Structure formats: C-alpha cells, structure tokens
Short mmCIF file of C-alpha atoms and ligand atoms in Angstrom, two decimals:
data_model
loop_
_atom_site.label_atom_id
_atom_site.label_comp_id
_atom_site.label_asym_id
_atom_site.label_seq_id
_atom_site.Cartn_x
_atom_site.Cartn_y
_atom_site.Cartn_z
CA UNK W 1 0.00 0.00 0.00
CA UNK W 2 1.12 3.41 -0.36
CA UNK W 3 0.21 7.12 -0.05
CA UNK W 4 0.10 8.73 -3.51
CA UNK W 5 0.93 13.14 -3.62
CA UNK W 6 0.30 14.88 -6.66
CA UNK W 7 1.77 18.44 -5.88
CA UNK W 8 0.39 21.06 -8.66
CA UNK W 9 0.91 18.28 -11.30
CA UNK W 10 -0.19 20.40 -15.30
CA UNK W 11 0.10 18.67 -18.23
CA UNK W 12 0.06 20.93 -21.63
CA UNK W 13 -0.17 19.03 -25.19
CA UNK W 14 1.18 21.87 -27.41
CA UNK W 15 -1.88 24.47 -27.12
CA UNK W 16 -4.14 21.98 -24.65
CA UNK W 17 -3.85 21.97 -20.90
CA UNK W 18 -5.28 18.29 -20.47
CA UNK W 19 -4.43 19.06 -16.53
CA UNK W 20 -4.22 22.38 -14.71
CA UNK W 21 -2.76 22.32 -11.52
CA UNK W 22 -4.31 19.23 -9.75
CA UNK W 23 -3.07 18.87 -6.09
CA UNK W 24 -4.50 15.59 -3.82
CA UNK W 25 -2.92 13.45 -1.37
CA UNK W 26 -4.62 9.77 -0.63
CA UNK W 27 -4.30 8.19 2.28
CA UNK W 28 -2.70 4.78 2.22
CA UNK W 29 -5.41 2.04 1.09
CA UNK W 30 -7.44 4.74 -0.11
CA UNK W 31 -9.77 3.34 -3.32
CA UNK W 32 -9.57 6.85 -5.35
CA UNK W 33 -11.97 7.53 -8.34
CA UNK W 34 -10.80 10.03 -10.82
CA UNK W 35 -14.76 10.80 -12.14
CA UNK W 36 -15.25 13.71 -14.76
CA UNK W 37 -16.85 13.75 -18.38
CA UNK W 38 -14.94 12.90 -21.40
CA UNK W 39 -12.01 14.82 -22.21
CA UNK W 40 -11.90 16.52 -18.67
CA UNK W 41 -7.79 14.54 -18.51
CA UNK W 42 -8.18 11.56 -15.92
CA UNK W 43 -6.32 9.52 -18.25
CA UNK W 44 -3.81 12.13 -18.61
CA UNK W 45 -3.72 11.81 -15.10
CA UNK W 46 -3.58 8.06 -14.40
CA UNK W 47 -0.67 7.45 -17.15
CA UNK W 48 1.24 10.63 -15.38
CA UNK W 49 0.98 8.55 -11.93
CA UNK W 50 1.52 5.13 -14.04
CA UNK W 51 4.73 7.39 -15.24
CA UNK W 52 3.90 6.40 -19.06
CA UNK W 53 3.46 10.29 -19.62
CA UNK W 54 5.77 13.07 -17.88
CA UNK W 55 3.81 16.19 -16.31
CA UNK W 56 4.53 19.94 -18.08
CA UNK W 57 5.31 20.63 -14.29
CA UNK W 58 4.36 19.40 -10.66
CA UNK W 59 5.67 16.70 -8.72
CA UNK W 60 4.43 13.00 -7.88
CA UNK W 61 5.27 11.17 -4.60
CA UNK W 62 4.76 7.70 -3.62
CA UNK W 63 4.97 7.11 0.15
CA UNK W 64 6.84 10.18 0.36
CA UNK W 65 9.60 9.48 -2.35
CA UNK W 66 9.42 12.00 -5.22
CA UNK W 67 9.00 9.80 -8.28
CA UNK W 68 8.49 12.03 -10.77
CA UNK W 69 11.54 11.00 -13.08
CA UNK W 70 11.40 7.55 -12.36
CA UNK W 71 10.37 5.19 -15.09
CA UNK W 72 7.26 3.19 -14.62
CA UNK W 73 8.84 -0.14 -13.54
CA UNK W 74 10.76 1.25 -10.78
CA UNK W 75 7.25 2.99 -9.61
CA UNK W 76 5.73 -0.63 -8.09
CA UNK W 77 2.39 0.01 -9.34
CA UNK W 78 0.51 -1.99 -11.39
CA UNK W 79 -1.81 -0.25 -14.50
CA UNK W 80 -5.24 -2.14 -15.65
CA UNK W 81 -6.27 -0.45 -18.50
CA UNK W 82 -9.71 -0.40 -20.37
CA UNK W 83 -8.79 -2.92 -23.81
CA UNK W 84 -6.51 -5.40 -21.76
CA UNK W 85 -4.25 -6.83 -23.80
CA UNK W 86 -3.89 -10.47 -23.32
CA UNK W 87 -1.61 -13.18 -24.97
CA UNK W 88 -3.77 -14.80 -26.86
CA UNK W 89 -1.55 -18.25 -27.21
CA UNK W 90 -0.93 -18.73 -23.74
CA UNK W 91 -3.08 -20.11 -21.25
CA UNK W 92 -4.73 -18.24 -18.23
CA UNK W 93 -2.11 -19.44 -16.10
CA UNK W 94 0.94 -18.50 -18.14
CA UNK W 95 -1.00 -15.57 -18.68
CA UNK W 96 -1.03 -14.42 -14.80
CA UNK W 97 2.19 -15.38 -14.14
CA UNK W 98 4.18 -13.96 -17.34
CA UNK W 99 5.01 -11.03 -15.53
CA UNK W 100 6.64 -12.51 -12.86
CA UNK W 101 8.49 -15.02 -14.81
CA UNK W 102 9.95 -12.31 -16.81
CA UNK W 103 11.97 -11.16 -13.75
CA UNK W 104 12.73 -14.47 -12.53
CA UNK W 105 10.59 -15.32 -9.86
CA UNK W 106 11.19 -18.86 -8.42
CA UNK W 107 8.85 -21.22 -9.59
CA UNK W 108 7.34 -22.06 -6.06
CA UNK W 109 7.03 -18.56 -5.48
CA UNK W 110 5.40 -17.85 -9.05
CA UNK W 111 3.22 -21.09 -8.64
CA UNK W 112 1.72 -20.00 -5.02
CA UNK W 113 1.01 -16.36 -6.19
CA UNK W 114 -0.77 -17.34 -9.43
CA UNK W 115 -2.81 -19.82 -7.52
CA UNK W 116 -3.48 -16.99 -4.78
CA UNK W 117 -4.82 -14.87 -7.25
CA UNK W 118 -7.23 -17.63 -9.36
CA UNK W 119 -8.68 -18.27 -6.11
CA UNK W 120 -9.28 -14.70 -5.08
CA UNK W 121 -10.73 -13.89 -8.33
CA UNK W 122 -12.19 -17.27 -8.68
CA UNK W 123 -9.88 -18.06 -12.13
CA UNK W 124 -8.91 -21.75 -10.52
CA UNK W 125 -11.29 -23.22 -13.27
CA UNK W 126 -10.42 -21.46 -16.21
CA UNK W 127 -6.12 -21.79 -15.68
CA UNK W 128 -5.89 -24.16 -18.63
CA UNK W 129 -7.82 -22.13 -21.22
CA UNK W 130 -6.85 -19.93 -23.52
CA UNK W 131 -8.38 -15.69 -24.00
CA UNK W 132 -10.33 -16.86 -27.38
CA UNK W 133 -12.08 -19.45 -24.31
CA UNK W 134 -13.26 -17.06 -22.09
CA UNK W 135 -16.45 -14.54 -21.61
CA UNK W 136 -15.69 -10.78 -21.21
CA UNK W 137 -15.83 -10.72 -17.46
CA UNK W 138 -13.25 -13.36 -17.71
CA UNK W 139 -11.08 -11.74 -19.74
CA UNK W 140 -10.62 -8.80 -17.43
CA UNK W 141 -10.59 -11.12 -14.39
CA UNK W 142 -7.27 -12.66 -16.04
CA UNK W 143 -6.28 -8.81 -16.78
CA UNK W 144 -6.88 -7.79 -12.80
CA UNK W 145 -5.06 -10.89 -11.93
CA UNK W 146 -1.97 -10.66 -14.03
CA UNK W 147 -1.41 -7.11 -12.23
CA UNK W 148 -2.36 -8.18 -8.67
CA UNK W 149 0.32 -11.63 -9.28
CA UNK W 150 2.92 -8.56 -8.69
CA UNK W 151 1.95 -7.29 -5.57
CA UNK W 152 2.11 -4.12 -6.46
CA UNK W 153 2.11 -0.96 -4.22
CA UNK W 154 -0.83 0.10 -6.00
CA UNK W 155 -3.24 -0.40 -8.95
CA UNK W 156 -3.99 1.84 -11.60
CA UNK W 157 -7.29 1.20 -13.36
CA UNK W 158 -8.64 2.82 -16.58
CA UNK W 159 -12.41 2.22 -16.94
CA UNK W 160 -11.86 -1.30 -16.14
CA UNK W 161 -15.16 -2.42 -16.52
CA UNK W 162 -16.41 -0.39 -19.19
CA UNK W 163 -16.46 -3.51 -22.07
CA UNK W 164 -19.02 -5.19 -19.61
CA UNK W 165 -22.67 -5.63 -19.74
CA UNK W 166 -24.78 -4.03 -16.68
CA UNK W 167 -24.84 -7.59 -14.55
CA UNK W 168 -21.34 -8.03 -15.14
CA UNK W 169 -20.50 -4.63 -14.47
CA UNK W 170 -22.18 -4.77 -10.77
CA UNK W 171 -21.01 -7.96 -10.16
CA UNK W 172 -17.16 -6.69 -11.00
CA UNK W 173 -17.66 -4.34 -8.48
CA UNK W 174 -18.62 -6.28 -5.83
CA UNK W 175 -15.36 -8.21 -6.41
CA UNK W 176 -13.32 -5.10 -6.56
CA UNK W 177 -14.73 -3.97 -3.34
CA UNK W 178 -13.93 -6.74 -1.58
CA UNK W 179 -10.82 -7.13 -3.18
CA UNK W 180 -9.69 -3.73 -2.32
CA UNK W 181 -10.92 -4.58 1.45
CA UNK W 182 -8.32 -8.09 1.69
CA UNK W 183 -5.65 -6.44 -0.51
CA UNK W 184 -5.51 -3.30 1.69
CA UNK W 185 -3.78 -1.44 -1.31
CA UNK W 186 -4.35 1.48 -2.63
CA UNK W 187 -6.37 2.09 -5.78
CA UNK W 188 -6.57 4.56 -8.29
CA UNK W 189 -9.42 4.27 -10.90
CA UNK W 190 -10.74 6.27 -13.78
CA UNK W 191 -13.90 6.45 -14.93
CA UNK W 192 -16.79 8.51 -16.18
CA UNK W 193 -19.74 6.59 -14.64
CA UNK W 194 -21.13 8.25 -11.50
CA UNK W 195 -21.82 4.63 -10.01
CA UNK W 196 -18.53 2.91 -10.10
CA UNK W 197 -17.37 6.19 -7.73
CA UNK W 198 -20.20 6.06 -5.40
CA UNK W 199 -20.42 2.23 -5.00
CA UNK W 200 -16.54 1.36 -4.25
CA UNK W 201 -14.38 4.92 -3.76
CA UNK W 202 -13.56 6.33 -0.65
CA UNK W 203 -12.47 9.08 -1.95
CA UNK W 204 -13.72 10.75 -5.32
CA UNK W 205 -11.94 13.74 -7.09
CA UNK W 206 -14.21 15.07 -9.89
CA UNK W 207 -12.82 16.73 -12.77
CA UNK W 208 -13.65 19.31 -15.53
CA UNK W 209 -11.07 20.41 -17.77
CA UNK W 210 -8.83 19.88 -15.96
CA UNK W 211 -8.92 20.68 -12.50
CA UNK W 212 -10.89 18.97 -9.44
CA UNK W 213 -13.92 20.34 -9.22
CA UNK W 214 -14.19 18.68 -5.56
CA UNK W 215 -12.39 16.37 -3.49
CA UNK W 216 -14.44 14.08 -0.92
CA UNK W 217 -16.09 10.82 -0.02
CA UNK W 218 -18.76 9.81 -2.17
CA UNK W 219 -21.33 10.45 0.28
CA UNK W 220 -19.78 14.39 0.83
CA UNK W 221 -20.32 14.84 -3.15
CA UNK W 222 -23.48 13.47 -3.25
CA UNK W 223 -24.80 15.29 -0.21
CA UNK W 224 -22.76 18.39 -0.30
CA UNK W 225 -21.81 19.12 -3.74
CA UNK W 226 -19.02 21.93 -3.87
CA UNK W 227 -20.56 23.06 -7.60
CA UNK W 228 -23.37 23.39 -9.67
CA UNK W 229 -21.31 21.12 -12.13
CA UNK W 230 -20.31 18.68 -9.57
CA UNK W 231 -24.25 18.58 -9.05
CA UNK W 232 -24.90 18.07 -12.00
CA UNK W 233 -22.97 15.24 -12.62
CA UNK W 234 -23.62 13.11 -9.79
CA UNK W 235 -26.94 11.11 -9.52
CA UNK W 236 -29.20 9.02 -12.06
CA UNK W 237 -31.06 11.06 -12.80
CA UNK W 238 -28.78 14.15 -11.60
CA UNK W 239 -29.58 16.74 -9.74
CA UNK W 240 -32.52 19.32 -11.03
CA UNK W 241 -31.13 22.89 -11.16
CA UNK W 242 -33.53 25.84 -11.38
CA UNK W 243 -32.25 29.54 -12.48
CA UNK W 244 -34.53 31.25 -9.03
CA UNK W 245 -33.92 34.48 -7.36
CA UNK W 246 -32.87 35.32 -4.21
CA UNK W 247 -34.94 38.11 -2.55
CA UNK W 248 -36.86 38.55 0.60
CA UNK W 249 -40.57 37.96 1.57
CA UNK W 250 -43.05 41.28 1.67
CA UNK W 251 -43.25 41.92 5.50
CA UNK W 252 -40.16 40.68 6.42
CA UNK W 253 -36.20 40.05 6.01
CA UNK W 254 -37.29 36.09 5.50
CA UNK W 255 -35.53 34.60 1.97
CA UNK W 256 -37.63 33.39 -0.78
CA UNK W 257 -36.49 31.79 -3.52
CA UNK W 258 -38.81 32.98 -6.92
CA UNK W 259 -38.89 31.23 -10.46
CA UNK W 260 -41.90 30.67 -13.12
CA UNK W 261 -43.86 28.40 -11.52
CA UNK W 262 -41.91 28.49 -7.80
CA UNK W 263 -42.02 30.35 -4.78
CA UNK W 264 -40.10 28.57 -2.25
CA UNK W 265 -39.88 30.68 1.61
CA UNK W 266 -36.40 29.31 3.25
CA UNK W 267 -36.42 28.90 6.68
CA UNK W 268 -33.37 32.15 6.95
CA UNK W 269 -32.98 35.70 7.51
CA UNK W 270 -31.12 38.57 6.12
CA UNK W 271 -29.02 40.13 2.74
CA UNK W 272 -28.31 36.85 0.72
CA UNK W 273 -25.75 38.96 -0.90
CA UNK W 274 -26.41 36.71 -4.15
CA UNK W 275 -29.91 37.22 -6.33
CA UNK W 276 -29.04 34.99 -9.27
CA UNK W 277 -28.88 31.12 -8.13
CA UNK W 278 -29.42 28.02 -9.24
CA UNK W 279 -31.44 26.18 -6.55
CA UNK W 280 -30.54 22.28 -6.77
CA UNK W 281 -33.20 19.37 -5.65
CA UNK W 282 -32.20 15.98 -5.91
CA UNK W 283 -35.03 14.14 -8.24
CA UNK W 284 -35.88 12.31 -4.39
CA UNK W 285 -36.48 15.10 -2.74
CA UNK W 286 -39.29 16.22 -4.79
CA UNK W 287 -42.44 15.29 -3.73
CA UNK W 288 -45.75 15.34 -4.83
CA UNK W 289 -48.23 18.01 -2.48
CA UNK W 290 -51.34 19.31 -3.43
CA UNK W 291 -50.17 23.02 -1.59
CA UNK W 292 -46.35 22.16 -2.98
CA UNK W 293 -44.51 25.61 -3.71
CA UNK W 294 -43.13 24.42 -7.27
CA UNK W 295 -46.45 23.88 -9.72
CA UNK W 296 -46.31 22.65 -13.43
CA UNK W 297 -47.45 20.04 -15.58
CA UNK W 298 -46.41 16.04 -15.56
CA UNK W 299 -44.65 15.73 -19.53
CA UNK W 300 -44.00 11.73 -18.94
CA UNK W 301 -43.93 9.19 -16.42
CA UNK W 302 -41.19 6.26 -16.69
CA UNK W 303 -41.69 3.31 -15.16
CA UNK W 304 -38.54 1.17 -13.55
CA UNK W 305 -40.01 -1.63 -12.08
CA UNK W 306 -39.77 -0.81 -8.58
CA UNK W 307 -39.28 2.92 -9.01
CA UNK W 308 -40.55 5.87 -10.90
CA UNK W 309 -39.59 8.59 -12.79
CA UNK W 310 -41.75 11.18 -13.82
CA UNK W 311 -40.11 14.67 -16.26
CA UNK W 312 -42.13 17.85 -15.02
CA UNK W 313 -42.29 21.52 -16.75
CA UNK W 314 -41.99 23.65 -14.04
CA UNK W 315 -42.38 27.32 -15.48
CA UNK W 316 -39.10 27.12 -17.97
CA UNK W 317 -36.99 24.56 -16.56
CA UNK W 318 -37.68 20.83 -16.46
CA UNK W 319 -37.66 18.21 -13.76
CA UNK W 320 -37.08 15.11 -12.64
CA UNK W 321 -38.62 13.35 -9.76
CA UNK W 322 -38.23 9.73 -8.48
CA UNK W 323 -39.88 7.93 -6.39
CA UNK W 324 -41.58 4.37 -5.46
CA UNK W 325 -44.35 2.84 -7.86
CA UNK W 326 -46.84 4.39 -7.91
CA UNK W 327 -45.23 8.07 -7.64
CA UNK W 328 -49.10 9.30 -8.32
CA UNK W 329 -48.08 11.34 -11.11
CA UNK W 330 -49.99 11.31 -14.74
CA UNK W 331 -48.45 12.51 -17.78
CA UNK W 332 -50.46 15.63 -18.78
CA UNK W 333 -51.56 16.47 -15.33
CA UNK W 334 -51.07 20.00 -13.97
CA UNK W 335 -49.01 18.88 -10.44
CA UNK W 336 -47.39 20.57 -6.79
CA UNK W 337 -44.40 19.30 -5.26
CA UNK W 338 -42.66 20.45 -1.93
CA UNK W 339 -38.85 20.07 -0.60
CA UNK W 340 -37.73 20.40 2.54
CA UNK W 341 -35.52 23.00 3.32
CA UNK W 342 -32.41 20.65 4.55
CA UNK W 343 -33.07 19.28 1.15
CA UNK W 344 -32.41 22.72 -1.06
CA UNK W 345 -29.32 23.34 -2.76
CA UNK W 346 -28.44 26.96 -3.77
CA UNK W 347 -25.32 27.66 -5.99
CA UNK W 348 -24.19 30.96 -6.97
CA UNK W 349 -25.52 31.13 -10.93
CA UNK W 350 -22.45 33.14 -12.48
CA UNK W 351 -19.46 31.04 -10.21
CA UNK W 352 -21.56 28.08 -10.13
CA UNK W 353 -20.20 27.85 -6.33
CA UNK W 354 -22.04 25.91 -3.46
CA UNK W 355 -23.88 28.71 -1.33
CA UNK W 356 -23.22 27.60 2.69
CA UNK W 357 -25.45 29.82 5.55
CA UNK W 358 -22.98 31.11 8.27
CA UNK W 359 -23.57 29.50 11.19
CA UNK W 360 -26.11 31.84 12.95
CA UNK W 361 -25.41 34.85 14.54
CA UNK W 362 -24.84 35.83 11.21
CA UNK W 363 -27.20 34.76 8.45
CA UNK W 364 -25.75 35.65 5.13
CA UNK W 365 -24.71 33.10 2.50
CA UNK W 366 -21.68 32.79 1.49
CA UNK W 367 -20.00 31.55 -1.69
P1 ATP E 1 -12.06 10.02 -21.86
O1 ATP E 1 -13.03 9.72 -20.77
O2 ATP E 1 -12.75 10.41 -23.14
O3 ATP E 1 -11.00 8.99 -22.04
P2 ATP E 1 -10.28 11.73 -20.31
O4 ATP E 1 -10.95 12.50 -19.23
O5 ATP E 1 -9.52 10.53 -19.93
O6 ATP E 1 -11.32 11.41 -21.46
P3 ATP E 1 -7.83 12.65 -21.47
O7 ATP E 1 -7.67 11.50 -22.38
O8 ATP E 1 -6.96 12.74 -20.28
O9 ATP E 1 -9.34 12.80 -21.03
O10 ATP E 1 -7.66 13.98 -22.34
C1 ATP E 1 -7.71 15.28 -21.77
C2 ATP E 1 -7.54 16.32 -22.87
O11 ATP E 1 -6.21 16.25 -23.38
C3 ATP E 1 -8.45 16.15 -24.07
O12 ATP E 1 -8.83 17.43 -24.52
C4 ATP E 1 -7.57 15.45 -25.07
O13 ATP E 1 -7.99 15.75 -26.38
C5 ATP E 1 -6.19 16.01 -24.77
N1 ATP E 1 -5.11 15.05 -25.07
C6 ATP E 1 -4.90 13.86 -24.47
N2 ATP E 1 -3.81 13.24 -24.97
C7 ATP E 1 -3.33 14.07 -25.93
C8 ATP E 1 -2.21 14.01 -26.82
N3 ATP E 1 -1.36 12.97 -26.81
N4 ATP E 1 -2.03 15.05 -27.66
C9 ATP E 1 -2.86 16.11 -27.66
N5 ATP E 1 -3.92 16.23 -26.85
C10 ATP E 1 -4.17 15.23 -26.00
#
C-alpha cells in the first residue's frame, strides 16, 4: 500500500492543458476515483501517476519518495487499463504469471502467487484455457489478476469495466470492493460513470477540464456538492437545477427563492448577498403536495419496475422526480411538489459555487 501526492501536477499538449494544476494526497489504502466527463484529462492523469506520460510541471510522490523522473517499472504500481491486452496463445495461467516469470521469480514462489490470485478472483477453473475461451468478465478477471500476481504498491485502473454488460458490471464491483478490502492497497481508478465512484471509492476527485472540481467521499459529493457542475454530474437522474432568485418575503427580512412556476420561503434571515442562483433538488427530494410551492405540468412518467420517474415543466426549466411505484403522477396532469428546506441546494448562478449559511449569529450566504 502506499500514499500517492500529486503536488500542482499540469500537463500541456502543445496548445491543450489536459491538466491544470491538480493537487491531492490519498491516504494509504485509499480506493480513489478520478470521475469527470470525457475529455476533462483523468487519463492524462492516471498514465502521469503510471509514469507512461511526464507532467509539463508538478511533482508526484509515492509514500513520500518523489517519483516524478522515475520510469514506470521502478514505480511498483501496477496499470489495468480499459482494452486489456492479453496473450492470446498462452493459457490463463501463463498468462497471470508472465510477468513474474519475466523477472525471474522462483517457480514455487510464481506457482503460489498465481494460484493466490485464481482463487481470489475465482480463475482456478479457467487456468488451462486460452483468452479466445473465455467470456468478457473473464477476460478482465485474467487482466486484474496478471497485475495483482505482482503485488504491487498500487493499482492503476482505466475504466476497467467499461467492455461489460450491466450484470457483469455490478457484479465486477462487488469483487473489486472486496478485493480492495483483503488487498488493503491502494487504488486509483478512472472512470466517467457516477456509479462505479459512489459504490466502491472512498475518496472521489471530480474533474472538468482539468482541474478537481471537488475532493471528498462519495457520500460528501453526493450530499454536499461543492458546484453546480459537480451537481450536476452526480446522480441518475442528476440533480434538477432551477435559475430562481434570491430576494426577501413582503413583510419581512425572511428569503424566498422565486422562479416561473416556484415560490419557495427558506427557513433564513437577512441580505443573501447573491440574487441569481441556481437552486438544486435531488429528483428524491421532490415530492408530490397538493399546496407544494413548485407547480407545473407532468410531460412523462417512466416506469422502472420498482421505481418511478416522472419529467415535469416547471415554469421554464424541467424536472425530474423519483420515487416508489406508484409516484401518483400522470403525464399531462397539472401537479405541486414540496422540498424540505435541509433538502435545497443553492449555488451561486455566475461562479456556479455551493452557497453555505454562516452559522447563525450571522445569516448571510456565502460563496
Ligand atoms: P475520456 O473519458 O474520453 O477517455 P479523459 O478524461 O480521460 O477522457 P484525457 O484522455 O486525459 O481525457 O484527455 C484530456 C484532454 O487532453 C483532451 O482534450 C484530449 O484531447 C487532450 N489530449 C490527451 N492526450 C493528448 C495528446 N497525446 N495530444 C494532444 N492532446 C491530448
């Protein structure tokens, strides 16, 4: 296991900056996902860490030593990457252990690691076959293995599981959860599905051109996203976000937030300072009330089986809401929906930045 530093680490491609200035430290055993839309550099990233790809500037430490200039095989970790290449004329077993009997590892010691590693990833079976002979989900079980035979300090994944189908793709993570638990190594993973980082990371750095957007457990960027884009991103289906303004009720200094079709009274006091927001609500935390301070019109309800979503026009801006079957929603209905307050999200509109209340005595927002 090790800590990994990345100290202001850019990365410039001739006129592209695939990574401005990312600074993180994980903790040893820490299962990091690198999450962020396409293009936004986590690959840039991973292969910078992997050392396949040098940064423009910045420095990268591993337990403390400064690796930056060191080549990747004197780095000790181990890179899975999305279209695993395996030899397709050797045999599972020769497969797993090719790595290790390129630098002469002793054939008891090669023998009890590559049976270590079938059984962990449940490969015993399947030693004797050859890629061509195996599913998918085999394939990168064989890929996982052959980097875990080397007992690396960590693993490097890029969008491991993304050639899987949806059962697959759950049931991979299972294993990699519990893998990461036994292993007690650190991981580093890439990917752009909101999922994988909330179901195995514990931490996840989210990305957008380039920089972390926010850096946090899964359940801190879920709950308390630091942006609207980081709110945005994060959810299925993601968070709603509704262009309101910030002003104050008629008799009083108590906030309201005002859109077409909303008028939302928050439970604070006092100058906002900010009028333009976006007010997030998580598709949950809608729900349906008769005297509901957001009114508009049901476009479609989906059904999921045990869930369901319905897509709302409320004044401009669309909606999502989720909840169980039957959510009591009809497509073509005019309908009211209420949120509690611990439940509304307001983000400055021009910075996109999470608005937090001071801690009373004093209760402004602040960006
Ligand atoms: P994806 O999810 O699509 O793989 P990503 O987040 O991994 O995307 P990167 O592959 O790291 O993104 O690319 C980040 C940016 O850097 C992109 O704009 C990309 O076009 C650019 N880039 C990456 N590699 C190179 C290269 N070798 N030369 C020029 N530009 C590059």
């Amino acid at each position: 296991m090790a800590a990994i530093e990345l100290d202001g680490i850019v990365r410039r491609f001739g006129d592209t900056t695939a990574v401005a200035e990312i600074s993180l430290t994980t903790a040893r055993n820490d299962f990091l996902v690198l999450l962020g839309p396409s293009g936004c550099g986590k690959t840039t990233l991973l292969r910078m860490i992997a050392g396949l790809l040098e940064p423009t500037e910045g420095r990268i430490l591993v337990d403390g030593r400064d690796v930056t200039a060191l080549p990747p095989r004197e780095r000790d970790l181990a890179m899975v990457f999305q279209n695993y290449a395996l030899y397709p004329h050797l045999t599972v077993e020769r497969n797993l252990g090719f790595g290790l009997s390129v630098r002469r590892t002793g054939k008891d010691e090669l023998r009890r690691r590559v049976d270590e590693v079938a059984e962990l990833l449940d490969l015993g079976h399947l030693l004797g076959r050859r890629p061509k002979e195996l599913s998918g989900g085999q394939r990168q079980r064989v890929a996982l293995g052959r980097a875990m035979v080397r007992e690396p300090q960590a693993f490097l994944m890029d969008e491991p599981l993304s050639n899987l189908d949806a059962k697959l793709r759950s049931g991979t993570r299972t294993r990699l959860i519990s893998l990461h638990r036994r292993l007690d190594t650190t991981f580093v993973y890439v990917t752009h599905d909101q999922i994988d980082a909330m179901t195995m990371a514990t931490k996840v750095a989210v990305l957008n051109q380039g920089r972390i957007e926010q850096f946090g457990s899964p359940v801190e960027i879920y709950d308390e996203p630091a942006t609207a884009f980081v709110a945005g991103f994060m959810g299925a289906p993601p968070m709603n976000l509704l262009p309101a303004e910030l002003g104050t009720g008629p008799d009083d200094d108590q906030l309201v937030l005002r859109a077409p079709g909303l008028e939302l009274p928050l439970p604070h006091r006092g100058d906002p300072g900010v009028r333009e927001v976006l007010l997030g609500i998580r598709p949950e935390h809608l729900v349906p009330a008769a005297a509901g301070e957001l009114r508009g019109r049901v476009d479609i309800v989906e059904n999921l089986g045990n869930e369901e979503i319905a897509e709302c026009e409320i004044g401009e801006a669309r909606l999502s809401i989720r909840g169980a079957r039957p959510i009591g929603l009809t497509a073509g209905a005019a309908a009211a929906f209420t949120v509690r307050p611990e439940h509304v999200h307001l983000f400055a509109r021009q910075s996109g930045r999470r608005l937090a209340w001071e801690p009373d005595p004093v209760p402004a927002l602040v960006s």
